[in-house]
Amino acid sequence: MRVPKKERQTELQHTIEQNPFITDEALATHFNVSIQTIRLDRMEMKIPELRERIKHVATERLDDVRTLTENEVIGDMIDLKLDTSAISILEILPEHAFSRNAIARGHILFAQANSLAIALIDDELALTTKANVQFTRSVHVGERVVAKAFVSSHRQDGRSDINVESFVGDECVFIGEFTVYRSSKEESK
Amino acid sequence: MRVPKKERQTELQHTIEQNPFITDEALATHFNVSIQTIRLDRMEMKIPELRERIKHVATERLDDVRTLTENEVIGDMIDLKLDTSAISILEILPEHAFSRNAIARGHILFAQANSLAIALIDDELALTTKANVQFTRSVHVGERVVAKAFVSSHRQDGRSDINVESFVGDECVFIGEFTVYRSSKEESK
DNA sequence: ACTACCATTATTACCTGGTACTAATAGTAG
DNA sequence: CTACTATTAGTACCAGGTAATAATGGTAGT
């Protein structure tokens, strides 16, 4: 026995996860066992065949693109009191940042704050009409940005003013004042 | 002849682009021709076989996610005079908008303008420090937003002021004033 | 030492979705 | 009537498998 079965199987899983494009034949020579052994292993581990794996990667792609851009709130909402206050968290990933220096693009922080402000307004149609923002510290990949939004005023003209402050730890990285238009002008529900 | 060859081929290309996961057999029944005809068509149009198409989509996955979010300029830059002015165009797609009303999210317009402002500055490291924006008209899916940015001042403290105005046709939909920090403080190169 | 059991390997038939090639048929234009 | 094009048919072959059945080898229990 070259390597215990169990060990080979866990390693097999690892190998395939890292490179789903590998054939059973390649795996067989890699582990120095027969193709049949690899197939028995895949059966036991419920790992699908090469083509299925490739197809899976391909179909995942479309979903992925959507979740990134079509997301209603950029970041994860962790608290929401409608028409009052809300909090969301966004972890800065490499795709949110400039590749040169790993600093988050300004519009990512803006997007988090803007989405939060819109979500905060309990209305069918809420649209940002004005924003005034400051980027007080650069944010790097890997940092978690906590955005806190609260409504400062519900005006009579169908607009609301919302303040958003975003933090990394206890450091303020972003300050924004958003004016949001509400479709229905009454404040109550 | 059900449909002229040429017409079928262009339609074939279209069909496969929209659904790369379709087999020759399915295409054959769809176009009401034989499998061989489909294969001849694919040969002529240099369209690869199903598995190759799937593999292509799968390998493109990583790259593609990048192009959407990591894109240096959101939208297509069509004119750039460094440190002076720049223009980009962005077509509003469904994923840029609220699904309920097909109105573009504010941060999409902000992202276009912000990216353009950053790209305009001829510097290794340019970061937005402040922005003041107004959304003067809602933009709908299918509209093409033309953003025009120009530098209004290069300040001595390493900051530049950039004005961005975005239009759909001749209607102004967005106005923004961005303050951008430059890493190297000299204006010349 | 014998048996039971497990892991491994081998073999065979079959599947999908093709490539590559050759040949036959149908329809149309000159 | 012929030439040409489009289409269809058929065959051999391929990769990368599934499914099932059988043979081999080693190790543990008693």
Short mmCIF file of N, CA and C (backbone and C1' of nucleotides) in Angstrom, two decimals, chain C residues 12-23:
data_model
loop_
_atom_site.label_atom_id
_atom_site.label_comp_id
_atom_site.label_asym_id
_atom_site.label_seq_id
_atom_site.Cartn_x
_atom_site.Cartn_y
_atom_site.Cartn_z
P DT C 12 -11.28 -8.33 -21.90
"O5'" DT C 12 -12.83 -7.91 -21.96
"C5'" DT C 12 -13.79 -8.68 -21.24
"C4'" DT C 12 -15.11 -7.93 -21.20
"C3'" DT C 12 -15.49 -7.25 -22.52
"O3'" DT C 12 -16.71 -7.82 -23.01
"C1'" DT C 12 -15.83 -5.81 -20.66
P DA C 13 -17.21 -7.40 -24.50
"O5'" DA C 13 -18.46 -6.51 -24.14
"C5'" DA C 13 -19.38 -6.94 -23.12
"C4'" DA C 13 -20.33 -5.81 -22.80
"C3'" DA C 13 -20.81 -5.01 -24.02
"O3'" DA C 13 -22.22 -4.85 -23.95
"C1'" DA C 13 -19.93 -3.54 -22.40
P DC C 14 -23.00 -4.12 -25.17
"O5'" DC C 14 -23.13 -2.61 -24.70
"C5'" DC C 14 -23.82 -2.32 -23.47
"C4'" DC C 14 -23.58 -0.88 -23.09
"C3'" DC C 14 -23.89 0.14 -24.20
"O3'" DC C 14 -25.07 0.85 -23.88
"C1'" DC C 14 -21.92 0.70 -22.95
P DC C 15 -25.67 1.94 -24.87
"O5'" DC C 15 -25.12 3.31 -24.28
"C5'" DC C 15 -25.42 3.65 -22.93
"C4'" DC C 15 -24.80 4.98 -22.61
"C3'" DC C 15 -25.00 6.01 -23.72
"O3'" DC C 15 -25.95 6.98 -23.31
"C1'" DC C 15 -22.73 5.97 -22.93
P DT C 16 -26.53 8.00 -24.40
"O5'" DT C 16 -25.52 9.23 -24.31
"C5'" DT C 16 -25.27 9.83 -23.06
"C4'" DT C 16 -24.24 10.93 -23.22
"C3'" DT C 16 -24.55 11.94 -24.34
"O3'" DT C 16 -24.32 13.22 -23.80
"C1'" DT C 16 -22.38 11.04 -24.64
P DG C 17 -24.97 14.51 -24.51
"O5'" DG C 17 -23.79 15.02 -25.46
"C5'" DG C 17 -22.60 15.53 -24.86
"C4'" DG C 17 -21.55 15.63 -25.93
"C3'" DG C 17 -22.07 16.22 -27.26
"O3'" DG C 17 -21.16 17.21 -27.74
"C1'" DG C 17 -20.90 14.25 -27.64
P DG C 18 -21.66 18.22 -28.86
"O5'" DG C 18 -21.43 17.38 -30.22
"C5'" DG C 18 -20.35 17.68 -31.05
"C4'" DG C 18 -19.06 17.00 -30.58
"C3'" DG C 18 -18.08 16.78 -31.71
"O3'" DG C 18 -17.29 17.95 -31.88
"C1'" DG C 18 -18.26 14.83 -30.35
P DT C 19 -16.93 18.44 -33.34
"O5'" DT C 19 -15.74 17.45 -33.73
"C5'" DT C 19 -14.52 17.49 -32.99
"C4'" DT C 19 -13.52 16.54 -33.63
"C3'" DT C 19 -13.18 16.86 -35.09
"O3'" DT C 19 -11.78 16.73 -35.30
"C1'" DT C 19 -14.05 14.65 -34.92
P DA C 20 -11.13 17.38 -36.60
"O5'" DA C 20 -11.15 16.18 -37.65
"C5'" DA C 20 -10.72 14.90 -37.25
"C4'" DA C 20 -10.88 13.94 -38.43
"C3'" DA C 20 -10.91 14.62 -39.80
"O3'" DA C 20 -10.06 13.92 -40.68
"C1'" DA C 20 -12.81 13.24 -39.54
P DC C 21 -9.65 14.48 -42.08
"O5'" DC C 21 -10.46 13.48 -43.01
"C5'" DC C 21 -10.43 12.08 -42.68
"C4'" DC C 21 -11.53 11.34 -43.41
"C3'" DC C 21 -11.78 11.82 -44.85
"O3'" DC C 21 -11.46 10.76 -45.74
"C1'" DC C 21 -13.82 11.42 -43.68
P DT C 22 -11.46 11.02 -47.34
"O5'" DT C 22 -12.73 10.17 -47.77
"C5'" DT C 22 -13.01 8.93 -47.13
"C4'" DT C 22 -14.37 8.45 -47.57
"C3'" DT C 22 -14.71 8.79 -49.03
"O3'" DT C 22 -15.18 7.64 -49.70
"C1'" DT C 22 -16.45 9.52 -47.59
P DA C 23 -15.52 7.71 -51.27
"O5'" DA C 23 -17.10 7.68 -51.23
"C5'" DA C 23 -17.75 6.84 -50.29
"C4'" DA C 23 -19.24 7.13 -50.29
"C3'" DA C 23 -19.82 7.44 -51.67
"O3'" DA C 23 -20.97 6.65 -51.86
"C1'" DA C 23 -20.45 9.11 -50.12
#
